[in-house]
Amino acid sequence: MSDYESHLANQVEADYQTRQLQQVEAANTEIEAIVERLKELALDGEALTDGLADLCTALQSWAHATEGLM
């Protein structure tokens, strides 16, 4: 592999990891917001159920975003 090809391969890998980290950061932000909302909704059963469903969805996104990092 030439130096140029090696450089391109390294750049592709770095770009991929950057995108993964951005996805993780976005998922973390979403999870934090949902947790704060859940704290506010703790006394409203139906809203709490909806919030927990949102949290589960966000956690699935986080798991998908982080699977390549582990």
PDB file of C-alpha atoms in Angstrom:
ATOM      1  CA  MET A   1       0.000   0.000   0.000  1.00  0.00           C
ATOM      2  CA  SER A   2       1.388   3.369  -0.983  1.00  0.00           C
ATOM      3  CA  ASP A   3       1.727   6.221   1.488  1.00  0.00           C
ATOM      4  CA  TYR A   4      -1.198   7.939  -0.203  1.00  0.00           C
ATOM      5  CA  GLU A   5      -3.413   4.848   0.087  1.00  0.00           C
ATOM      6  CA  SER A   6      -2.398   4.437   3.699  1.00  0.00           C
ATOM      7  CA  HIS A   7      -3.222   8.085   4.366  1.00  0.00           C
ATOM      8  CA  LEU A   8      -6.650   7.683   2.735  1.00  0.00           C
ATOM      9  CA  ALA A   9      -7.376   4.534   4.749  1.00  0.00           C
ATOM     10  CA  ASN A  10      -6.417   6.322   7.962  1.00  0.00           C
ATOM     11  CA  GLN A  11      -8.613   9.293   7.029  1.00  0.00           C
ATOM     12  CA  VAL A  12     -11.598   7.046   6.311  1.00  0.00           C
ATOM     13  CA  GLU A  13     -11.168   5.322   9.681  1.00  0.00           C
ATOM     14  CA  ALA A  14     -10.822   8.661  11.488  1.00  0.00           C
ATOM     15  CA  ASP A  15     -13.954  10.006   9.769  1.00  0.00           C
ATOM     16  CA  TYR A  16     -15.877   6.860  10.709  1.00  0.00           C
ATOM     17  CA  GLN A  17     -14.850   7.134  14.354  1.00  0.00           C
ATOM     18  CA  THR A  18     -15.708  10.840  14.392  1.00  0.00           C
ATOM     19  CA  ARG A  19     -19.206  10.069  13.109  1.00  0.00           C
ATOM     20  CA  GLN A  20     -19.613   7.339  15.735  1.00  0.00           C
ATOM     21  CA  LEU A  21     -18.541   9.693  18.508  1.00  0.00           C
ATOM     22  CA  GLN A  22     -20.979  12.332  17.252  1.00  0.00           C
ATOM     23  CA  GLN A  23     -23.775   9.754  17.348  1.00  0.00           C
ATOM     24  CA  VAL A  24     -22.804   8.762  20.890  1.00  0.00           C
ATOM     25  CA  GLU A  25     -22.736  12.399  22.010  1.00  0.00           C
ATOM     26  CA  ALA A  26     -26.147  13.032  20.437  1.00  0.00           C
ATOM     27  CA  ALA A  27     -27.580   9.935  22.114  1.00  0.00           C
ATOM     28  CA  ASN A  28     -26.069  10.963  25.466  1.00  0.00           C
ATOM     29  CA  THR A  29     -27.664  14.407  25.164  1.00  0.00           C
ATOM     30  CA  GLU A  30     -31.023  12.867  24.292  1.00  0.00           C
ATOM     31  CA  ILE A  31     -30.827  10.439  27.215  1.00  0.00           C
ATOM     32  CA  GLU A  32     -29.931  13.227  29.644  1.00  0.00           C
ATOM     33  CA  ALA A  33     -32.898  15.303  28.446  1.00  0.00           C
ATOM     34  CA  ILE A  34     -35.270  12.355  28.800  1.00  0.00           C
ATOM     35  CA  VAL A  35     -34.022  11.585  32.306  1.00  0.00           C
ATOM     36  CA  GLU A  36     -34.630  15.201  33.315  1.00  0.00           C
ATOM     37  CA  ARG A  37     -38.128  15.018  31.826  1.00  0.00           C
ATOM     38  CA  LEU A  38     -38.784  11.763  33.709  1.00  0.00           C
ATOM     39  CA  LYS A  39     -37.837  13.453  36.969  1.00  0.00           C
ATOM     40  CA  GLU A  40     -40.451  16.129  36.262  1.00  0.00           C
ATOM     41  CA  LEU A  41     -43.091  13.544  35.307  1.00  0.00           C
ATOM     42  CA  ALA A  42     -42.530  11.189  38.217  1.00  0.00           C
ATOM     43  CA  LEU A  43     -45.992  11.874  39.673  1.00  0.00           C
ATOM     44  CA  ASP A  44     -47.914  11.473  36.378  1.00  0.00           C
ATOM     45  CA  GLY A  45     -48.193   7.750  35.614  1.00  0.00           C
ATOM     46  CA  GLU A  46     -49.193   7.979  31.928  1.00  0.00           C
ATOM     47  CA  ALA A  47     -46.602  10.621  31.096  1.00  0.00           C
ATOM     48  CA  LEU A  48     -43.998   8.622  32.994  1.00  0.00           C
ATOM     49  CA  THR A  49     -44.803   5.535  30.908  1.00  0.00           C
ATOM     50  CA  ASP A  50     -44.403   7.548  27.695  1.00  0.00           C
ATOM     51  CA  GLY A  51     -41.134   8.996  28.971  1.00  0.00           C
ATOM     52  CA  LEU A  52     -39.802   5.551  29.818  1.00  0.00           C
ATOM     53  CA  ALA A  53     -40.633   4.385  26.294  1.00  0.00           C
ATOM     54  CA  ASP A  54     -38.676   7.364  24.922  1.00  0.00           C
ATOM     55  CA  LEU A  55     -35.772   6.481  27.206  1.00  0.00           C
ATOM     56  CA  CYS A  56     -35.752   2.890  25.937  1.00  0.00           C
ATOM     57  CA  THR A  57     -35.646   4.127  22.340  1.00  0.00           C
ATOM     58  CA  ALA A  58     -32.807   6.530  23.146  1.00  0.00           C
ATOM     59  CA  LEU A  59     -30.870   3.784  24.931  1.00  0.00           C
ATOM     60  CA  GLN A  60     -31.231   1.546  21.871  1.00  0.00           C
ATOM     61  CA  SER A  61     -29.811   4.349  19.713  1.00  0.00           C
ATOM     62  CA  TRP A  62     -26.951   4.805  22.172  1.00  0.00           C
ATOM     63  CA  ALA A  63     -26.207   1.073  22.159  1.00  0.00           C
ATOM     64  CA  HIS A  64     -26.172   1.029  18.363  1.00  0.00           C
ATOM     65  CA  ALA A  65     -23.888   4.072  18.224  1.00  0.00           C
ATOM     66  CA  THR A  66     -21.433   2.643  20.752  1.00  0.00           C
ATOM     67  CA  GLU A  67     -21.264  -0.966  19.551  1.00  0.00           C
ATOM     68  CA  GLY A  68     -18.346  -0.226  17.231  1.00  0.00           C
ATOM     69  CA  LEU A  69     -16.429   1.562  19.979  1.00  0.00           C
ATOM     70  CA  MET A  70     -16.311  -1.330  22.414  1.00  0.00           C
TER      71      MET A  70
END
